[in-house]
CSV table of C-alpha atoms in Angstrom, one decimal:
chain,number,residue,atom,x,y,z
G,1005,UNK,CA,44.2,71.7,-19.0
G,1006,UNK,CA,46.0,72.8,-22.2
G,1007,UNK,CA,49.9,72.5,-21.9
G,1008,UNK,CA,51.9,74.6,-24.4
G,1009,UNK,CA,55.6,73.8,-24.8
G,1010,UNK,CA,58.2,75.8,-26.7
G,1011,UNK,CA,61.5,74.3,-27.9
G,1012,UNK,CA,64.3,75.4,-27.7
G,1013,UNK,CA,64.2,77.6,-24.7
G,1014,UNK,CA,67.0,79.7,-26.1
G,1015,UNK,CA,68.6,80.0,-29.6
G,1016,UNK,CA,71.6,81.9,-30.9
G,1017,UNK,CA,72.1,82.3,-34.6
G,1018,UNK,CA,74.4,84.4,-36.9
G,1019,UNK,CA,72.8,87.2,-38.7
G,1020,UNK,CA,71.2,86.3,-42.1
G,1021,UNK,CA,70.3,82.7,-41.0
G,1022,UNK,CA,66.9,81.2,-41.5
G,1023,UNK,CA,65.4,79.7,-38.3
G,1024,UNK,CA,62.4,77.8,-37.0
G,1025,UNK,CA,60.8,78.1,-33.6
G,1026,UNK,CA,58.5,75.4,-32.4
G,1027,UNK,CA,55.3,75.4,-30.3
G,1028,UNK,CA,53.4,72.3,-29.3
G,1029,UNK,CA,50.0,72.0,-27.6
G,1030,UNK,CA,48.3,69.0,-26.0
G,1031,UNK,CA,44.6,69.8,-26.7
G,1032,UNK,CA,43.6,70.4,-30.3
G,1033,UNK,CA,40.4,72.2,-29.6
G,1034,UNK,CA,42.1,75.6,-30.1
G,1035,UNK,CA,40.3,78.7,-31.2
G,1036,UNK,CA,43.4,80.0,-33.0
G,1037,UNK,CA,47.2,80.0,-32.4
G,1038,UNK,CA,48.8,83.3,-31.7
G,1039,UNK,CA,52.7,84.2,-31.9
G,1040,UNK,CA,54.1,87.1,-29.9
G,1041,UNK,CA,57.3,88.9,-29.4
G,1042,UNK,CA,58.4,90.2,-26.1
G,1043,UNK,CA,61.5,92.5,-25.7
G,1044,UNK,CA,63.2,92.9,-22.3
G,1045,UNK,CA,61.2,94.9,-19.8
G,1046,UNK,CA,58.3,95.3,-22.4
G,1047,UNK,CA,54.9,93.9,-23.0
G,1048,UNK,CA,54.0,91.5,-25.7
G,1049,UNK,CA,53.5,92.4,-29.3
G,1050,UNK,CA,51.2,90.3,-31.6
G,1051,UNK,CA,53.1,88.9,-34.7
G,1052,UNK,CA,50.8,86.5,-36.3
G,1053,UNK,CA,47.4,84.8,-35.6
G,1054,UNK,CA,46.4,81.6,-37.4
G,1055,UNK,CA,42.8,80.6,-37.2
G,1056,UNK,CA,42.0,77.0,-36.4
G,1057,UNK,CA,40.8,76.5,-39.9
G,1058,UNK,CA,43.9,77.9,-41.5
G,1059,UNK,CA,47.3,76.1,-42.2
G,1060,UNK,CA,49.6,79.2,-42.2
G,1061,UNK,CA,49.9,82.9,-42.0
G,1062,UNK,CA,52.6,85.2,-43.4
G,1063,UNK,CA,53.8,88.7,-42.4
G,1064,UNK,CA,57.0,89.9,-44.1
G,1065,UNK,CA,60.0,87.7,-43.1
G,1066,UNK,CA,57.7,85.8,-40.7
G,1067,UNK,CA,55.7,82.7,-41.7
G,1068,UNK,CA,53.7,80.7,-39.1
G,1069,UNK,CA,52.2,77.3,-39.7
G,1070,UNK,CA,49.6,75.2,-37.8
G,1071,UNK,CA,48.9,71.5,-37.7
G,1072,UNK,CA,46.2,70.9,-35.2
G,1073,UNK,CA,46.2,67.2,-35.7
G,1074,UNK,CA,49.7,66.9,-34.4
G,1075,UNK,CA,49.3,69.8,-32.0
G,1076,UNK,CA,52.2,71.8,-33.5
G,1077,UNK,CA,52.8,75.2,-34.7
G,1078,UNK,CA,56.1,76.6,-36.2
G,1079,UNK,CA,57.3,80.2,-36.6
G,1080,UNK,CA,59.9,80.6,-39.5
G,1081,UNK,CA,61.9,83.7,-39.6
G,1082,UNK,CA,63.7,84.4,-42.8
G,1083,UNK,CA,67.1,86.2,-43.1
G,1084,UNK,CA,67.4,87.0,-39.4
G,1085,UNK,CA,68.5,90.3,-38.2
G,1086,UNK,CA,69.9,91.6,-34.8
G,1087,UNK,CA,66.6,93.4,-34.4
G,1088,UNK,CA,64.9,90.1,-34.2
G,1089,UNK,CA,66.5,89.4,-30.9
G,1090,UNK,CA,63.7,89.0,-28.4
G,1091,UNK,CA,61.7,86.3,-26.7
G,1092,UNK,CA,59.0,84.7,-28.9
G,1093,UNK,CA,56.0,83.1,-27.2
G,1094,UNK,CA,53.0,81.2,-28.6
G,1095,UNK,CA,49.5,81.1,-27.2
G,1096,UNK,CA,46.7,78.6,-27.8
G,1097,UNK,CA,43.3,80.0,-26.6
G,1098,UNK,CA,40.4,77.7,-26.5
G,1099,UNK,CA,36.8,78.2,-27.4
G,1100,UNK,CA,36.3,79.3,-23.8
G,1101,UNK,CA,38.6,82.1,-24.1
G,1102,UNK,CA,41.1,80.5,-21.8
G,1103,UNK,CA,44.6,81.6,-23.0
G,1104,UNK,CA,47.6,79.3,-22.4
G,1105,UNK,CA,51.0,80.6,-23.2
G,1106,UNK,CA,54.2,78.7,-23.8
G,1107,UNK,CA,57.3,79.7,-21.8
G,1108,UNK,CA,58.9,81.2,-24.8
G,1109,UNK,CA,62.1,80.8,-26.9
G,1110,UNK,CA,64.8,83.5,-26.2
G,1111,UNK,CA,66.3,84.4,-29.6
G,1112,UNK,CA,69.7,86.1,-30.0
G,1113,UNK,CA,70.8,87.0,-33.6
G,1114,UNK,CA,74.5,87.7,-33.6
G,1115,UNK,CA,75.7,90.5,-35.9
K,283,UNK,CA,45.6,105.4,-30.4
K,284,UNK,CA,47.9,105.3,-27.2
K,285,UNK,CA,47.5,101.5,-26.8
K,286,UNK,CA,46.9,99.8,-23.5
K,287,UNK,CA,47.8,102.1,-20.6
K,288,UNK,CA,48.8,100.5,-17.3
K,289,UNK,CA,49.8,102.3,-14.1
K,290,UNK,CA,51.9,102.4,-12.1
K,291,UNK,CA,54.8,101.0,-14.1
K,292,UNK,CA,56.7,100.0,-10.9
K,293,UNK,CA,55.4,99.4,-7.4
K,294,UNK,CA,57.3,98.5,-4.3
K,295,UNK,CA,55.3,97.7,-1.2
K,296,UNK,CA,55.7,96.0,2.0
K,297,UNK,CA,54.1,92.7,2.9
K,298,UNK,CA,50.5,93.2,4.1
K,299,UNK,CA,49.8,96.4,2.2
K,300,UNK,CA,47.0,96.8,-0.4
K,301,UNK,CA,48.2,97.2,-4.0
K,302,UNK,CA,45.9,98.4,-6.8
K,303,UNK,CA,46.9,98.1,-10.5
K,304,UNK,CA,45.2,100.1,-13.2
K,305,UNK,CA,44.5,99.5,-16.9
K,306,UNK,CA,43.0,101.4,-19.6
K,307,UNK,CA,42.1,99.3,-22.7
K,308,UNK,CA,42.2,100.4,-26.4
K,309,UNK,CA,39.1,102.2,-27.1
K,310,UNK,CA,36.4,100.0,-28.8
K,311,UNK,CA,37.9,96.8,-27.6
K,312,UNK,CA,35.3,94.6,-25.8
K,313,UNK,CA,37.6,92.1,-24.1
K,314,UNK,CA,40.1,92.8,-21.3
K,315,UNK,CA,42.6,90.3,-19.8
K,316,UNK,CA,44.9,90.4,-16.7
K,317,UNK,CA,48.0,88.3,-16.8
K,318,UNK,CA,50.9,87.6,-14.3
K,319,UNK,CA,54.4,86.7,-15.5
K,320,UNK,CA,57.0,85.2,-13.4
K,321,UNK,CA,60.3,83.3,-14.2
K,322,UNK,CA,59.0,80.2,-12.6
K,323,UNK,CA,55.5,80.0,-14.0
K,324,UNK,CA,55.6,82.1,-17.3
K,325,UNK,CA,52.6,84.0,-18.3
K,326,UNK,CA,49.4,83.1,-16.6
K,327,UNK,CA,45.9,84.3,-17.3
K,328,UNK,CA,44.4,85.7,-14.1
K,329,UNK,CA,40.9,87.0,-15.2
K,330,UNK,CA,39.0,87.8,-18.4
K,331,UNK,CA,36.3,90.5,-19.0
K,332,UNK,CA,33.9,90.6,-21.8
K,333,UNK,CA,31.7,93.8,-22.1
K,334,UNK,CA,32.9,94.7,-18.5
K,335,UNK,CA,31.6,91.5,-17.2
K,336,UNK,CA,34.0,88.9,-15.6
K,337,UNK,CA,33.7,85.8,-17.7
K,338,UNK,CA,36.6,83.6,-16.3
K,339,UNK,CA,38.3,84.2,-13.0
K,340,UNK,CA,39.6,80.6,-12.6
K,341,UNK,CA,43.1,81.9,-12.8
K,342,UNK,CA,42.9,84.2,-9.8
K,343,UNK,CA,45.2,82.6,-7.3
K,344,UNK,CA,43.2,83.3,-4.1
K,345,UNK,CA,40.7,85.6,-2.3
K,346,UNK,CA,43.3,88.1,-1.9
K,347,UNK,CA,43.0,89.0,-5.6
K,348,UNK,CA,40.1,90.9,-6.9
K,349,UNK,CA,39.5,92.6,-10.3
K,350,UNK,CA,36.9,95.1,-11.4
K,351,UNK,CA,35.9,96.7,-14.7
K,352,UNK,CA,33.4,99.5,-13.8
K,353,UNK,CA,33.3,100.7,-17.3
K,354,UNK,CA,34.6,99.9,-20.8
K,355,UNK,CA,37.7,102.2,-20.3
K,356,UNK,CA,39.0,101.2,-16.9
K,357,UNK,CA,39.9,98.1,-14.9
K,358,UNK,CA,41.6,97.5,-11.6
K,359,UNK,CA,43.5,94.5,-10.2
K,360,UNK,CA,43.7,94.6,-6.4
K,361,UNK,CA,45.7,92.5,-4.0
K,362,UNK,CA,44.9,92.8,-0.4
K,363,UNK,CA,46.9,91.9,1.6
K,364,UNK,CA,50.0,91.6,-0.5
K,365,UNK,CA,52.7,88.9,0.1
K,366,UNK,CA,56.2,88.6,-1.3
K,367,UNK,CA,55.2,85.7,-3.5
K,368,UNK,CA,53.0,88.1,-5.4
K,369,UNK,CA,56.1,89.8,-6.7
K,370,UNK,CA,55.8,89.6,-10.6
K,371,UNK,CA,55.0,91.6,-13.7
K,372,UNK,CA,51.3,92.1,-14.2
K,373,UNK,CA,50.0,92.7,-17.7
K,374,UNK,CA,46.8,93.9,-19.0
K,375,UNK,CA,45.7,93.2,-22.5
K,376,UNK,CA,42.7,94.0,-24.6
K,377,UNK,CA,41.2,92.7,-27.8
K,378,UNK,CA,38.1,93.4,-30.0
K,379,UNK,CA,36.5,90.3,-29.0
K,380,UNK,CA,37.6,87.3,-26.9
K,381,UNK,CA,40.4,85.3,-28.3
K,382,UNK,CA,41.1,87.8,-31.1
K,383,UNK,CA,44.5,89.5,-31.5
K,384,UNK,CA,45.5,90.8,-28.1
K,385,UNK,CA,47.2,94.1,-27.5
K,386,UNK,CA,49.3,94.2,-24.3
K,387,UNK,CA,50.1,97.0,-22.0
K,388,UNK,CA,53.7,97.7,-20.9
K,389,UNK,CA,53.1,96.0,-17.5
K,390,UNK,CA,53.5,96.8,-13.9
K,391,UNK,CA,56.4,95.3,-12.0
K,392,UNK,CA,55.4,94.5,-8.5
K,393,UNK,CA,57.9,93.9,-5.7
K,394,UNK,CA,56.4,93.0,-2.3
K,395,UNK,CA,59.2,93.1,0.4
């Protein structure tokens, strides 16, 4: 069974700082790698999806990379803002459409 | 589009009662997923439908849980009888196809006393 780990579990940074969130997975037979954001009491919002054949994907201040061989993905957030405060989760679905989520990184950006 | 709609948003019930959670996926999406989220276990996939057909229900915890998708615009997750350990937030998500980008509903917070 796929195991997805996210480190750190919590992160607190001052506004304006660039930061990196990490996601690792044990089975490299993934279909894609997805990053989500979850605000307290809300559902998940999709941020980025990297196909298994891709190396990275960018959206605004967010950049996600994927290294299947090492079982790692990173989410880079540039010039962090207080509005970025949320829990960030990664998911690694396999070709059988089984979704495995990490436990998330809780991010706090201090004004 | 209104996004994925779930009802009720909150449900409080007593142990042994039947609970039915409802989901309306985004129009045109072919895949629907039910998840459960708890502090202890995180987000777990319970069941996945494709074109209204259950494809993978290996995540359904036990026979007390059942899910149906009678048509492309409606799905239910039923727990009968409910137990306190079923207390969690249940999410429904839909996508155009399989492991494509998923769109989540707001969730149903279930409390079983």
